[in-house]
Coordinates of C-alpha atoms and ligand atoms in Angstrom, one line a residue:
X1 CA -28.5 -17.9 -8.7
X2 CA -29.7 -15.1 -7.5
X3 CA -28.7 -12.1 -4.6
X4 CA -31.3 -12.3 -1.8
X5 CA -29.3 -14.2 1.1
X6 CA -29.3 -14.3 3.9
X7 CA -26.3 -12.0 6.2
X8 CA -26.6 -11.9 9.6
X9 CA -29.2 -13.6 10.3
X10 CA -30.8 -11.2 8.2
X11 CA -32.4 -11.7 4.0
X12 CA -31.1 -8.9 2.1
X13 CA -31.6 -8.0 -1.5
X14 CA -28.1 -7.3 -2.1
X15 CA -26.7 -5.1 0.3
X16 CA -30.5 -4.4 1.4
X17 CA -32.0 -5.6 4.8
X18 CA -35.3 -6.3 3.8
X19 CA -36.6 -5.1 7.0
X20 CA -35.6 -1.5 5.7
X21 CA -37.8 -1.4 2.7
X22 CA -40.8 -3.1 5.0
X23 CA -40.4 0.0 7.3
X24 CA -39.7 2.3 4.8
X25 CA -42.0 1.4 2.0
X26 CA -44.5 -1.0 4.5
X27 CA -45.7 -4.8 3.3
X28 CA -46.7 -6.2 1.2
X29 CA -44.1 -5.3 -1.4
X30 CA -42.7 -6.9 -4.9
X31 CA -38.7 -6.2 -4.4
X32 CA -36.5 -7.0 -7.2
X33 CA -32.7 -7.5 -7.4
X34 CA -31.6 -5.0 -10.5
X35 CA -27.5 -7.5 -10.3
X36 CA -29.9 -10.4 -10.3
X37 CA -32.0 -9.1 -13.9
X38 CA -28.8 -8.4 -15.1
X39 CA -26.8 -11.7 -14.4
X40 CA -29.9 -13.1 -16.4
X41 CA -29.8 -11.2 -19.0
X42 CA -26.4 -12.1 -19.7
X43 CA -26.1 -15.6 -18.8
X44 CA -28.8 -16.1 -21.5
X45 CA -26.9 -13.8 -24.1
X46 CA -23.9 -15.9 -23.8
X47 CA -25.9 -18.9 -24.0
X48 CA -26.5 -18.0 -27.2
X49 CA -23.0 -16.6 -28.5
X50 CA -23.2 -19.4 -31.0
X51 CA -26.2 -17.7 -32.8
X52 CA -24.8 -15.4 -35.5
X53 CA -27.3 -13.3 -35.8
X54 CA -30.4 -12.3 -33.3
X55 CA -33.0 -10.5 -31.5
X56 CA -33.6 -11.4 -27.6
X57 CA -37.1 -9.8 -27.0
X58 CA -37.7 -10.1 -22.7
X59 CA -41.3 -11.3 -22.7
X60 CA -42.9 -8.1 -21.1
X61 CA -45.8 -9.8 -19.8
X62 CA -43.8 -11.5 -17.3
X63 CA -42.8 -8.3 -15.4
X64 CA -44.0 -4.8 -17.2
X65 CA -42.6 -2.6 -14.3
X66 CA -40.8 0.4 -16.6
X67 CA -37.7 0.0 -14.3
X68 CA -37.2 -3.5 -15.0
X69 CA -38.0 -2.9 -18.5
X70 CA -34.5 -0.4 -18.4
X71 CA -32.6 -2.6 -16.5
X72 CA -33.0 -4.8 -19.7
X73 CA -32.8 -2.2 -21.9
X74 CA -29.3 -1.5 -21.3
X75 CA -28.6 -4.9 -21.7
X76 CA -29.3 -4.7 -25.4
X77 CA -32.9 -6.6 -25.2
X78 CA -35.7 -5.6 -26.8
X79 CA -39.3 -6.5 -26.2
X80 CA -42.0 -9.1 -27.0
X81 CA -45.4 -7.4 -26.3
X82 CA -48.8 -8.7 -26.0
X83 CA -50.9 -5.1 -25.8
X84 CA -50.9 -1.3 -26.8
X85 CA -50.2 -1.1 -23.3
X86 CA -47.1 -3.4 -22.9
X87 CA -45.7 -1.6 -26.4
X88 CA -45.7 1.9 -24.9
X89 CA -44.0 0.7 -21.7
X90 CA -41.3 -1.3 -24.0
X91 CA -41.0 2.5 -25.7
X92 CA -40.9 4.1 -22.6
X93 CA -38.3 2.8 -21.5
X94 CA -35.9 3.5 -24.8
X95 CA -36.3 0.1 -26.4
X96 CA -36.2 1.1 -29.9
X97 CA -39.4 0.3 -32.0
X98 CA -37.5 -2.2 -34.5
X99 CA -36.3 -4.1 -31.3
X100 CA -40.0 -4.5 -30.5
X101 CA -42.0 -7.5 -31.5
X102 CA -45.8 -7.7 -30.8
X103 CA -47.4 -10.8 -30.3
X104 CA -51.1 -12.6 -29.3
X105 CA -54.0 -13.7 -30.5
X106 CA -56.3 -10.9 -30.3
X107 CA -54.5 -7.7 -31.6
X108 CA -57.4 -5.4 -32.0
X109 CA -57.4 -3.2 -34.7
X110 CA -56.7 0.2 -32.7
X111 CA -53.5 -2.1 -31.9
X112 CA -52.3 -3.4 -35.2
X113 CA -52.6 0.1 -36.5
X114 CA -50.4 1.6 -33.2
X115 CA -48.0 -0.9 -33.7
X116 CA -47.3 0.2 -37.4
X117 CA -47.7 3.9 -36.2
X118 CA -45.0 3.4 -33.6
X119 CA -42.3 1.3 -36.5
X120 CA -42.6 -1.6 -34.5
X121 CA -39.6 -4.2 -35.5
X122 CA -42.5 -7.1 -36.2
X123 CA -45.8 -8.6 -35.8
X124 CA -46.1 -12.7 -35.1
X125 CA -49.8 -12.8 -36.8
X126 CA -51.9 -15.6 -35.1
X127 CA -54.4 -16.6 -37.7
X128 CA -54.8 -15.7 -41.5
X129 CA -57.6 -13.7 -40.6
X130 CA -55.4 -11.5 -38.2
X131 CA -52.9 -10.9 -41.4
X132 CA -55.8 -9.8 -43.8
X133 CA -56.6 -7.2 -41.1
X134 CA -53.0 -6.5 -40.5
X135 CA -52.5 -5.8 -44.1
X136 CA -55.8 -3.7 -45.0
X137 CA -54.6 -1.1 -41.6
X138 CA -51.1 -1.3 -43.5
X139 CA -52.3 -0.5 -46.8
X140 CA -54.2 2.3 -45.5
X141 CA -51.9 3.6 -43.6
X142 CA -49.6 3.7 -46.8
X143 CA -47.3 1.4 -45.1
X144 CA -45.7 -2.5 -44.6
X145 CA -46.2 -4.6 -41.7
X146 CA -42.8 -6.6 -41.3
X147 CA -44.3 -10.2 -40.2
X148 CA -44.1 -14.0 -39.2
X149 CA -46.5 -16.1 -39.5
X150 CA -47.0 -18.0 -35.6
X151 CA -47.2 -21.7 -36.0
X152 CA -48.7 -23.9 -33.6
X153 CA -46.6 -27.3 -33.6
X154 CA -49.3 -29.6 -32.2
X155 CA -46.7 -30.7 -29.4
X156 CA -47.2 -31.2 -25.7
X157 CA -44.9 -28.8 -23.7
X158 CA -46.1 -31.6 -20.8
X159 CA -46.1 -27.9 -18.8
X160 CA -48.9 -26.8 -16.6
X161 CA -52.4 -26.9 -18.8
X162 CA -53.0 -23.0 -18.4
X163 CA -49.8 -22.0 -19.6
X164 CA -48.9 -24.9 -22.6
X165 CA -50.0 -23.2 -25.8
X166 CA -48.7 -25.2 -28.7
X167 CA -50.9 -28.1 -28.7
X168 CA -53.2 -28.4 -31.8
X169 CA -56.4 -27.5 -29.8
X170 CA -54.9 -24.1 -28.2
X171 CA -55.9 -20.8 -29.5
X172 CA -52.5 -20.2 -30.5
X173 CA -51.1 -19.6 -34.3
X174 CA -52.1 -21.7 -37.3
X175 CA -52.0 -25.2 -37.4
X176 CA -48.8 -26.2 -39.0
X177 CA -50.9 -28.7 -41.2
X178 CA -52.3 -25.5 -42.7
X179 CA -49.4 -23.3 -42.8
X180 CA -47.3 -23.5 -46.2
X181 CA -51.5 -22.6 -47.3
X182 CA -51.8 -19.9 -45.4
X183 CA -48.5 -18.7 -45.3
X184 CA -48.7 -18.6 -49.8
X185 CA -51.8 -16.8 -49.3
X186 CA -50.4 -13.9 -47.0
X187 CA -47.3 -13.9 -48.5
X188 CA -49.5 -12.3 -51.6
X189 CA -50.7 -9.9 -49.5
X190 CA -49.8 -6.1 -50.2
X191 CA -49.6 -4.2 -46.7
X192 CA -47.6 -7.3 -45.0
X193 CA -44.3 -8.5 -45.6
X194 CA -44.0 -12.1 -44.3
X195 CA -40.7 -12.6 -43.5
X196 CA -41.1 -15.8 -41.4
X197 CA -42.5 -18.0 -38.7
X198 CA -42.7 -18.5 -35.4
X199 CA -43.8 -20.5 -32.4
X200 CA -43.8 -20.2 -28.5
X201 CA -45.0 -23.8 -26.9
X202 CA -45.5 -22.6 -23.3
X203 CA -43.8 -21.0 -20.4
X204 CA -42.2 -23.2 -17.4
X205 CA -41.0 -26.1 -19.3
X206 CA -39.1 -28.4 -17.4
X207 CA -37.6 -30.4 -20.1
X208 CA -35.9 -29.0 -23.4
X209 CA -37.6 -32.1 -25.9
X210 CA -40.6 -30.8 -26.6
X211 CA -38.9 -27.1 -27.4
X212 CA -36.4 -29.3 -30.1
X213 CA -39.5 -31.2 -31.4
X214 CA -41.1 -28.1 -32.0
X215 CA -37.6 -26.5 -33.6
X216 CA -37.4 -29.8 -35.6
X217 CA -41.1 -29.1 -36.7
X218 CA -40.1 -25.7 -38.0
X219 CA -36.6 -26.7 -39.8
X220 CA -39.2 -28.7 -41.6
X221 CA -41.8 -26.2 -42.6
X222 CA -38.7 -23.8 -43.4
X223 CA -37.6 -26.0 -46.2
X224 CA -41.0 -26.5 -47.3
X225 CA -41.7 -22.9 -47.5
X226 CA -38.3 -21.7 -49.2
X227 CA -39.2 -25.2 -51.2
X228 CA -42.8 -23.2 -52.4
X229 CA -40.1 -20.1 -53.4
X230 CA -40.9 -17.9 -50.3
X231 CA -38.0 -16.3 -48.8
X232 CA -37.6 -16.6 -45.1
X233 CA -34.6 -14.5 -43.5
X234 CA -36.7 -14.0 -39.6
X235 CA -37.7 -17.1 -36.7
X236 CA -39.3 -15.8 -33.5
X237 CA -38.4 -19.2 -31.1
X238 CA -40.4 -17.7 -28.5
X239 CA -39.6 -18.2 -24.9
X240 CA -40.5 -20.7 -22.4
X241 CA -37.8 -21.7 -20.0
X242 CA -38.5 -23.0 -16.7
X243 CA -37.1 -21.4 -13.6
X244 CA -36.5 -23.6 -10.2
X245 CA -39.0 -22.7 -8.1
X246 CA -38.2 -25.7 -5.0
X247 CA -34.4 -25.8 -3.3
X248 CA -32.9 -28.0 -5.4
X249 CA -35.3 -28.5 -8.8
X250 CA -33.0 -29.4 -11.7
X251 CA -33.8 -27.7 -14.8
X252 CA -32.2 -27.1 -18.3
X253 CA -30.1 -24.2 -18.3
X254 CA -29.9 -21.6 -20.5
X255 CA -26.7 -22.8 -21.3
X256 CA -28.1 -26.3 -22.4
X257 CA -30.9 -24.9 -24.5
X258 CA -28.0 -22.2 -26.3
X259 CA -26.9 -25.3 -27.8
X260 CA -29.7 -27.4 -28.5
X261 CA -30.5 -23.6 -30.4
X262 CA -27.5 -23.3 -32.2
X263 CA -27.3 -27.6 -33.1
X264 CA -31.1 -27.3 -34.4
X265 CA -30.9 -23.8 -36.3
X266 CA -27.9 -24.7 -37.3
X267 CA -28.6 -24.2 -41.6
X268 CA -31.5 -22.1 -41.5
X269 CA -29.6 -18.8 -42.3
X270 CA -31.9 -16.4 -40.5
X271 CA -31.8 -14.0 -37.6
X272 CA -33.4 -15.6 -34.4
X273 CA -35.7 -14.2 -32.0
X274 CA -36.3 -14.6 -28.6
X275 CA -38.7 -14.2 -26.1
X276 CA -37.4 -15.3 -22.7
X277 CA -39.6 -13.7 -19.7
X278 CA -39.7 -16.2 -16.6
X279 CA -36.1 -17.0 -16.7
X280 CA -34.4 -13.5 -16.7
X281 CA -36.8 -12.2 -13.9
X282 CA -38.8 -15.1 -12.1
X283 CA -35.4 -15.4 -9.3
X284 CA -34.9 -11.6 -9.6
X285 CA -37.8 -10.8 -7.2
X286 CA -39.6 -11.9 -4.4
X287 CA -43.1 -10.6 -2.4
X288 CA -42.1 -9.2 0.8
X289 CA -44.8 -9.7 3.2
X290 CA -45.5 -9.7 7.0
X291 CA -47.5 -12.0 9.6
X292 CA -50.4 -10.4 10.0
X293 CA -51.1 -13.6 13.0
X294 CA -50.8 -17.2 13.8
X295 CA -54.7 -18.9 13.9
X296 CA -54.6 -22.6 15.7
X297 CA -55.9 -25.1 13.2
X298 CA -57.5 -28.6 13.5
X299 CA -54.4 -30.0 12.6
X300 CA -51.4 -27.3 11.3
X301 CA -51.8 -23.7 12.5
X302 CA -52.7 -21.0 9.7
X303 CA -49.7 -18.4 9.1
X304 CA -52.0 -15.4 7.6
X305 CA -49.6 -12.8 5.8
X306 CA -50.4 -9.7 4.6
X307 CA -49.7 -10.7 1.2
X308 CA -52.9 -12.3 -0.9
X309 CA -54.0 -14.1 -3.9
X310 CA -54.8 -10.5 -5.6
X311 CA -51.2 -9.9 -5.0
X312 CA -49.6 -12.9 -6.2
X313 CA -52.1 -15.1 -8.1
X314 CA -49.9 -17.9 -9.4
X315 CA -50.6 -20.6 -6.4
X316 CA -54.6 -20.1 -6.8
X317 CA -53.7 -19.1 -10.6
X318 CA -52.0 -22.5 -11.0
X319 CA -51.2 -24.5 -7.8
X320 CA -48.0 -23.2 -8.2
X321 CA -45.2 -23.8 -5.5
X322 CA -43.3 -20.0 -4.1
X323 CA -40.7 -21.3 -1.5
X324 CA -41.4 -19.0 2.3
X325 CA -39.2 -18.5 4.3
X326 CA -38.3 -16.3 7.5
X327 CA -36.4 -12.9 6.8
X328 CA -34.9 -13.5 10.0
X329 CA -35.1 -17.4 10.4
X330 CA -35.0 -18.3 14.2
X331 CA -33.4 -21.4 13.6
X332 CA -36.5 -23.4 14.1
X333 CA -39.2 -25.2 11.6
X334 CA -43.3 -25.2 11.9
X335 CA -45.5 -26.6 9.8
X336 CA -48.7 -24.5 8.4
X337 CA -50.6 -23.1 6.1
X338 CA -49.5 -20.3 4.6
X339 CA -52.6 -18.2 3.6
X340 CA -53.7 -14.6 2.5
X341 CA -56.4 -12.1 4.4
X342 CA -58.9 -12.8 1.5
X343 CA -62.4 -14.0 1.9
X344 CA -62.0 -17.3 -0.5
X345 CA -60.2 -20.9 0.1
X346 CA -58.4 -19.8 -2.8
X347 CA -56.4 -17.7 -1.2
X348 CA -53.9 -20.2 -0.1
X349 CA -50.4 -20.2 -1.1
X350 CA -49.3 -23.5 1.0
X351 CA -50.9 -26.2 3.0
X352 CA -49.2 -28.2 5.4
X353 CA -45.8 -26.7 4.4
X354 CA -42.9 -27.1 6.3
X355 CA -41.3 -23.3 6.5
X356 CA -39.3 -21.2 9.6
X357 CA -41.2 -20.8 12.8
X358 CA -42.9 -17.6 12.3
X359 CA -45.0 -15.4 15.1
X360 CA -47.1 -12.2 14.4
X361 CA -45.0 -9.4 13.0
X362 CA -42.5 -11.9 11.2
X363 CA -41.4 -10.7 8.0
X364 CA -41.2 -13.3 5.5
X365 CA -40.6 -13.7 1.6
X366 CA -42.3 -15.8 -1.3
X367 CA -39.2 -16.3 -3.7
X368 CA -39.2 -16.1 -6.9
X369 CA -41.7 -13.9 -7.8
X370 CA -39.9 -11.5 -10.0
X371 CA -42.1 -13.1 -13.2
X372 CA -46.0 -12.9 -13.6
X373 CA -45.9 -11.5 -9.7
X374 CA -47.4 -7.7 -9.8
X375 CA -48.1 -7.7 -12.8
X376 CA -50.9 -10.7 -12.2
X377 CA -52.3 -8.4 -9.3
X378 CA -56.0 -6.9 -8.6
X379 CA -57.8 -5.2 -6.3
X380 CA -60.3 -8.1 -5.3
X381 CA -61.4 -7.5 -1.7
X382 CA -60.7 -3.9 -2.4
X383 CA -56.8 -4.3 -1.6
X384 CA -55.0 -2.0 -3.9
X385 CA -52.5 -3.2 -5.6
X386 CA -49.0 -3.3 -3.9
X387 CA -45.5 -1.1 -4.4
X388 CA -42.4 -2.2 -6.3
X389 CA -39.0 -1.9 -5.0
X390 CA -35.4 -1.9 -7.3
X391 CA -32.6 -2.6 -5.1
X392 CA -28.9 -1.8 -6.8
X393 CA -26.0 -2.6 -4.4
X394 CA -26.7 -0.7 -1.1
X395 CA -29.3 1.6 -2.2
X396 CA -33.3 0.9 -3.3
X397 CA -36.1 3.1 -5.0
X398 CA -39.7 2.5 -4.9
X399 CA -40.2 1.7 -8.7
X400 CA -44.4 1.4 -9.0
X401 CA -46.1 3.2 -5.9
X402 CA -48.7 1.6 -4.1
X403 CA -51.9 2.1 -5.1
X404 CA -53.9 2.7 -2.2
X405 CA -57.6 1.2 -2.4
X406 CA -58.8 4.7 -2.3
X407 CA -57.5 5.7 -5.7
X408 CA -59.4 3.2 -7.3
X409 CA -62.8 4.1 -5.4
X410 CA -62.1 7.7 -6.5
X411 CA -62.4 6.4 -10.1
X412 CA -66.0 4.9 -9.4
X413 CA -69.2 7.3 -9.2
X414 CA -72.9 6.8 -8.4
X415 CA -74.8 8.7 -10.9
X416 CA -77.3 11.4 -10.2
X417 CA -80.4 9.4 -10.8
X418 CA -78.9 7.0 -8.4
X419 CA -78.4 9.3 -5.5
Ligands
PLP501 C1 -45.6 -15.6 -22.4 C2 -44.9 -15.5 -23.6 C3 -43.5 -15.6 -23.7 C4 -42.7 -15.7 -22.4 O1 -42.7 -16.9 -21.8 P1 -41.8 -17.3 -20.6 O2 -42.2 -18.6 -20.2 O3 -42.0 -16.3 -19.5 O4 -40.4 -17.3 -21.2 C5 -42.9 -15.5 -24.9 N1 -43.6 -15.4 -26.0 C6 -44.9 -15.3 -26.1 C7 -45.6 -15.2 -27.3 C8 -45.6 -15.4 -24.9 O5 -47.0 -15.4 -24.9

C-alpha cells in the first residue's frame, strides 16, 4: 500500500503531480511519500502490539536521508546504524542515543569509541575480537559498552546471495557453534556489559521459515546461556522483510511475522529489538525520471531515461526487478529495454519489459525505490548524485539537493608539480 496513484491520468505522490516536482526540481529525482513512511511505521508497530516490551530500530542504511530519518522519528523509532556517519544522522535528526543501536562487522576503533562518546543505547559486536576492542576503548574511556553478542545461525535466508548474511560462511557474527564460548569469555570482560544476542539473516526474504528457524536457533542458545548463569534481559531480531516489488507478489506481512514474533519469543522475558529498513521505506519512494529518447533496436527498441545505474544500483547491484511505468500512461503498451545514459551494459534496469508506450520527454517512475535507492548512488560517469523530494499532502520540499557534478570536481586538485 502505498500513495503514488495515479489521478487524472496523472501519478501523484499524494496530492503531488509528479510532473510539478520534475519541473520544479528537474529529473532524475528520489521522491518519497512522508503518509506512505508513516503508514509503515505503524502498520509494523501494531504488528507487534503483542510484544511487551521493545525497541524498533529503522535500519538506516536503507534510506539515511535526515528527513526520512524524522518522519520516523516521530513515530517513536529509533535507529540501527552501520557507520559514524549513519549514527550522527540518527542524532541529527532527535533520535535519542539509547534508542540507537550500532551494528556491522567492521566498527573501526574511531567508531566504537564515538559510539560510547555519543551514549549510544547498544553495540551488536560481530566477532570476539570486535568485543576485546570494544571493551579496552570502554575501559579507557572510564565507561561500559551496553552489548549483544551477533550470532550467525548457519541458515539459508534462500534470499538473493549478496544480501543473505546468516549462513555459516558469511562474514557475519559468531558462529552459533562457538557462541556460549565466546559469549562466557566477553561476558568476563570489564568495559562491556553483554546483555544479549542477536542475529539479522538477510534483507528481502520472501518467506518467514528461515526467520523462525533462526528465532528457534536463538530460544535455544538463550536457555543455554541463562543455563551457563549469564543473564540475558536484550534480543536484537534484526530486520529483513521483503517488500513486493512485481504487481501482485505475495509476501508475508508484517502482520504475519508480528505473530510468528510474539509465538516464538513467547518465554524469553526480554525487550526485543528490531531492525526493519526495506519494509517501512522500499514502497515509500520511487526515482522520478525522464525519456531522454527512444533508440530502434534489433529486436525491442531501447527507452534511455535520464535515470542510471549510479542512481539506482539495485538492478546491476542485484538483477533486481523496479516496476516502470508512464506518469501519464497513454493507454498503450511497448515492449523495450529500459536502460540508463551510462557507458556499461550494466546499466540496464529492464530487458524486453513490457511497460506504457513512452516517446522522448515521457516522465516515468521506477517504484519502489524508497529503500537502498539514493543512498546506493555515485558519481560514476561524472553524474552527480540526484535530489530528494518529501511530499506531505499537497505540498513537497526538496530534502537532499542535487549535487551537481561540479561540486565534486571542485573537491579534486592537480598538484603543483603536476601542472
Ligand atoms: C541491512 C540490515 C538491516 C535491515 O534490513 P532490511 O532488509 O532492510 O530490513 C537490519 N539489520 C542489520 C544488521 C542490517 O545489516
Amino acid at each position: 500500500m502505498d500513495h503514488f496513484t495515479i489521478t487524472n491520468g496523472v501519478m501523484h505522490a499524494e496530492d503531488v503531480p509528479l510532473p510539478r516536482i520534475a519541473d520544479e526540481v528537474g529529473t532524475p529525482v528520489y521522491v518519497y511519500s512522508r503518509a506512505t513512511l508513516e503508514r509503515h511505521a505503524r502498520v509494523f508497530r501494531e504488528a507487534l502490539d503483542d510484544v511487551p516490551e521493545k525497541l524498533i530500530a529503522f535500519a538506516v542504511k536503507a534510506n539515511p536521508n535526515l528527513a526520512v530519518l524524522k518522519v520516523l522519528q516521530r513515530q517513536g523509532y529509533g535507529a540501527d546504524v552501520v557507520s559514524v556517519g549513519e549514527m550522527r544522522r540518527a542524532l541529527a535528526a532527535g533520535i535519542a542515543p539509547e534508542n540507537v543501536v550500532f551494528s556491522g562487522v567492521g566498527k573501526t576503533r574511531t567508531e566504537l569509541a564515538a559510539g560510547l562518546e555519543a551514549g549510544i543505547g547498544q553495540f551488536n559486536i560481530e566477532s570476539e575480537e570486535e568485543g576485546l576492542e570494544l571493551a579496552e576503548v570502554a575501559r579507557e574511556m572510564g565507561m561500559e559498552a551496553r552489548c549483544t553478542l551477533r550470532i550467525n545461525p548457519d541458515v539459508d535466508a534462500g534470499t538473493h546471495d549478496k544480501i543473505s548474511t546468516g549462513k555459516a560462511d558469511n562474514k557475519f557474527g559468531v558462529p552459533i557453534t562457538e557462541a556460549g564460548q565466546i559469549f562466557g569469555k566477553l561476558a568476563n570482560e570489564k568495559g562491556v556489559k553483554l546483555r544479549g544476542v542477536a542475529v539479522h539473516i538477510g534483507s528481502q526474504l520472501a518467506d518467514l521459515a528461515p526467520l523462525e528457524n533462526a528465532f528457534a536457533k536463538i530460544d535455544e542458545l538463550i536457555r543455554s546461556l541463562r543455563g551457563a548463569g549469564h543473564t540475558i534481559t536484550h534480543v536484537d531480531l534484526g530486520g529483513g522483510l521483503g517488500v513486493p516489488y512485481k504487481q501482485g507478489e505475495e509476501l508475508p506481512s508484517p502482520a504475519e511475522y508480528g505473530a510468528m514474533v510474539a509465538r516464538m519469543t513467547k518465554d524469553w522475558s526480554v525487550k526485543l529489538i528490531f531492525e526493519p529498513g526495506r519494509v517501512i521505506a522500499g514502497n515509500a519512494g520511487v526515482l522520478l525520471t525522464r525519456v531522454v529518447r527512444v533508440k530502434r533496436g534489433i529486436k525491442d527498441p531501447f527507452v534511455i531515461v535520464d535515470a542510471a545505474m549510479n542512481d539506482l544500483a539495485r538492478p546491476a547491484l542485484y538483477g533486481a526487478y523496479h516496476d516502470f511505468t508512464a506518469v501519464q500512461p497513454k493507454g498503450t503498451d511497448m515492449t523495450a529495454n529500459i536502460v540508463g545514459p551510462i557507458c556499461e551494459t550494466g546499466d540496464t534496469f529492464a530487458m524486453g519489459r513490457l511497460c506504457d508506450k513512452l516517446e522522448t520527454g515521457d516522465l516515468a517512475v521506477f517504484r519502489t525505490a524508497g529503500a537502498y535507492g539514493a543512498t546506493m548512488a555515485s558519481s560514476y560517469n561524472s553524474r552527480g548524485f540526484v535530489a530528494e523530494v518529501l511530499v506531505d499532502g499537497d505540498k513537497f520540499a526538496v530534502v537532499a539537493d542535487r549535487i551537481d557534478a561540479s561540486a565534486i570536481m571542485d573537491a579534486e586538485r592537480v598538484p603543483e608539480w603536476l601542472d
